[in-house]
mmCIF file of C-alpha atoms in Angstrom:
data_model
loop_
_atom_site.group_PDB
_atom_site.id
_atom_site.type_symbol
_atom_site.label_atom_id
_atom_site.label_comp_id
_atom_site.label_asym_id
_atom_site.label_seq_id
_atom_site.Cartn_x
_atom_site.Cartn_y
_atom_site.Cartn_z
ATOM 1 C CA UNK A 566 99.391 107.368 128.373
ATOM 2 C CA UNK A 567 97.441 104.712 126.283
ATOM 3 C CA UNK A 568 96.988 102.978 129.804
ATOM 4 C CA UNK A 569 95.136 105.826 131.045
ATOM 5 C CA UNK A 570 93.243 106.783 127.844
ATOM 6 C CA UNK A 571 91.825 103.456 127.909
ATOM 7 C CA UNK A 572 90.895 103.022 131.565
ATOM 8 C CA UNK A 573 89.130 106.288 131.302
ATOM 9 C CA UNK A 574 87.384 104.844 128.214
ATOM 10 C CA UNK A 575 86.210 102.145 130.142
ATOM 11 C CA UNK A 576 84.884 104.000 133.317
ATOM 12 C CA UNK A 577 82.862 106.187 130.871
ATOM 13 C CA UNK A 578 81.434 102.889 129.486
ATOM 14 C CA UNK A 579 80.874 101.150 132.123
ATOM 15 C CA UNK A 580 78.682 104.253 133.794
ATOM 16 C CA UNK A 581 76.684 104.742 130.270
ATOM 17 C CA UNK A 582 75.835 100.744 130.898
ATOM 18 C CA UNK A 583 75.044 101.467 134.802
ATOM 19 C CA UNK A 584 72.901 104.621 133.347
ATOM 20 C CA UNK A 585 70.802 102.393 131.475
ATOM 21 C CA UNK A 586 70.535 99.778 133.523
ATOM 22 C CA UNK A 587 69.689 101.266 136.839
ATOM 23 C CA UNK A 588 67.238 103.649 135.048
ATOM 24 C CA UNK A 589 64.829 101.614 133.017
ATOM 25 C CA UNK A 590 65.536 98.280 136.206
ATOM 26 C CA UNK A 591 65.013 100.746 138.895
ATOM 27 C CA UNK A 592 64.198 104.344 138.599
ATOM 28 C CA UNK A 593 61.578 104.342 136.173
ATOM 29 C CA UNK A 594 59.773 102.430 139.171
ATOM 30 C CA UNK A 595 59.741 105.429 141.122
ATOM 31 C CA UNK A 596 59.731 107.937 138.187
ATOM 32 C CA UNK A 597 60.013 107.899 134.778
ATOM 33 C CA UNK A 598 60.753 111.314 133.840
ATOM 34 C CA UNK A 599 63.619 110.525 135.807
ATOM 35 C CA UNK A 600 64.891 107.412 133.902
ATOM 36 C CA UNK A 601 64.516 109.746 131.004
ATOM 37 C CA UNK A 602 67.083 111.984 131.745
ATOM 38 C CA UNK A 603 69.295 109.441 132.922
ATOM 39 C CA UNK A 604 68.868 107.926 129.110
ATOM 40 C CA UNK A 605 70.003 111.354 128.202
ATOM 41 C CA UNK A 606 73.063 111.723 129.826
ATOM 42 C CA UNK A 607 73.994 107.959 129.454
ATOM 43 C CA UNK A 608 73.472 108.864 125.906
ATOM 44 C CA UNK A 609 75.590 111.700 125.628
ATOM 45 C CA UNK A 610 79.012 109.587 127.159
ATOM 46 C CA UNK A 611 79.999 107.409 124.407
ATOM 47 C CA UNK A 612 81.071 109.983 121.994
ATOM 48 C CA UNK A 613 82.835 111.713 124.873
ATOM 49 C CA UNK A 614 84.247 108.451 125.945
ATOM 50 C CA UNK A 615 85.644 108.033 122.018
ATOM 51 C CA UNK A 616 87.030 111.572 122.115
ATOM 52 C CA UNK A 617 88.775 111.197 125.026
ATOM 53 C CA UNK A 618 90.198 107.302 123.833
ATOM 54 C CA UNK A 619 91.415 108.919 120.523
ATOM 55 C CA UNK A 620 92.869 112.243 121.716
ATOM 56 C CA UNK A 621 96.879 112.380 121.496
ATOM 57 C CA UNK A 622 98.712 113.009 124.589
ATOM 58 C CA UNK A 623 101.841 115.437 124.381
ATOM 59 C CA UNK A 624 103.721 112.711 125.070
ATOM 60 C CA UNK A 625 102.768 110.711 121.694
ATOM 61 C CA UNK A 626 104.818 111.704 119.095
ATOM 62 C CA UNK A 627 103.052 110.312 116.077
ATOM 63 C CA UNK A 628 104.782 112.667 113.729
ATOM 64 C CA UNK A 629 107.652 111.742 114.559
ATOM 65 C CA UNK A 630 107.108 108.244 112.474
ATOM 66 C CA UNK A 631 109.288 108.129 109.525
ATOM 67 C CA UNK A 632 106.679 108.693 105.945
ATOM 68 C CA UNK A 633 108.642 106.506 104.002
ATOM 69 C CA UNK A 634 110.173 108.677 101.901
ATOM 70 C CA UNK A 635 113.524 108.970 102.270
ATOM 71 C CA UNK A 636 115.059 112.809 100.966
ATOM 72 C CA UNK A 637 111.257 113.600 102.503
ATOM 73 C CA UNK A 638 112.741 112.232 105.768
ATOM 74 C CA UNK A 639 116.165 113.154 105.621
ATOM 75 C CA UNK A 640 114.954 116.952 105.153
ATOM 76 C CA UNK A 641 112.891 117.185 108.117
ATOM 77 C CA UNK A 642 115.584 115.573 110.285
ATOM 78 C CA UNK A 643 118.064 118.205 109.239
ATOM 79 C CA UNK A 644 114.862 120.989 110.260
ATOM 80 C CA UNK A 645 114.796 119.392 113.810
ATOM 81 C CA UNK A 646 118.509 119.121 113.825
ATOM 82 C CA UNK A 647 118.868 115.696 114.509
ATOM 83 C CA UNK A 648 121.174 113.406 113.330
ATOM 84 C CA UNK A 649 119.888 110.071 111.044
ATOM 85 C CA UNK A 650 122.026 107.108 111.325
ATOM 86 C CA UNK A 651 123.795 106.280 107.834
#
């Protein structure tokens, strides 16, 4: 899951650079109003991009991590039912 997280993060990334880029190198040539609104939209993708790179996937199971405290611990096994090595 991280795999994909990240290469989605990247592909966002990499077409808020190709926004920019192409836009104020070769659109505003042609029209400006144009390279505006692709300014826009590039800048609209990196908090997406770091929304979707930070969102859990149902199959991370973060909670899962032990908190340190021990009867803490040992109590929410017993919830779950499972069984905690002695």
């Amino acid at each position: 899951m991280y795999t994909r997280r990240r290469h989605a993060y990247l592909v966002m990334m990499g077409t808020c650079v190709a926004l920019f880029v192409l836009a104020w190198g070769v659109v505003r040539i042609w029209s400006v109003p144009a390279a505006v609104g692709m300014c826009v939209v590039a800048m609209v993708i990196p908090p997406l991009a770091a929304v979707v790179a930070n969102r859990r996937g149902p199959d991370d199971r973060w909670w899962d991590d032990p908190s340190g405290d021990d009867q803490s611990d040992e109590w929410w096994d017993e919830l779950d039912g499972k069984e905690r090595p002695r």
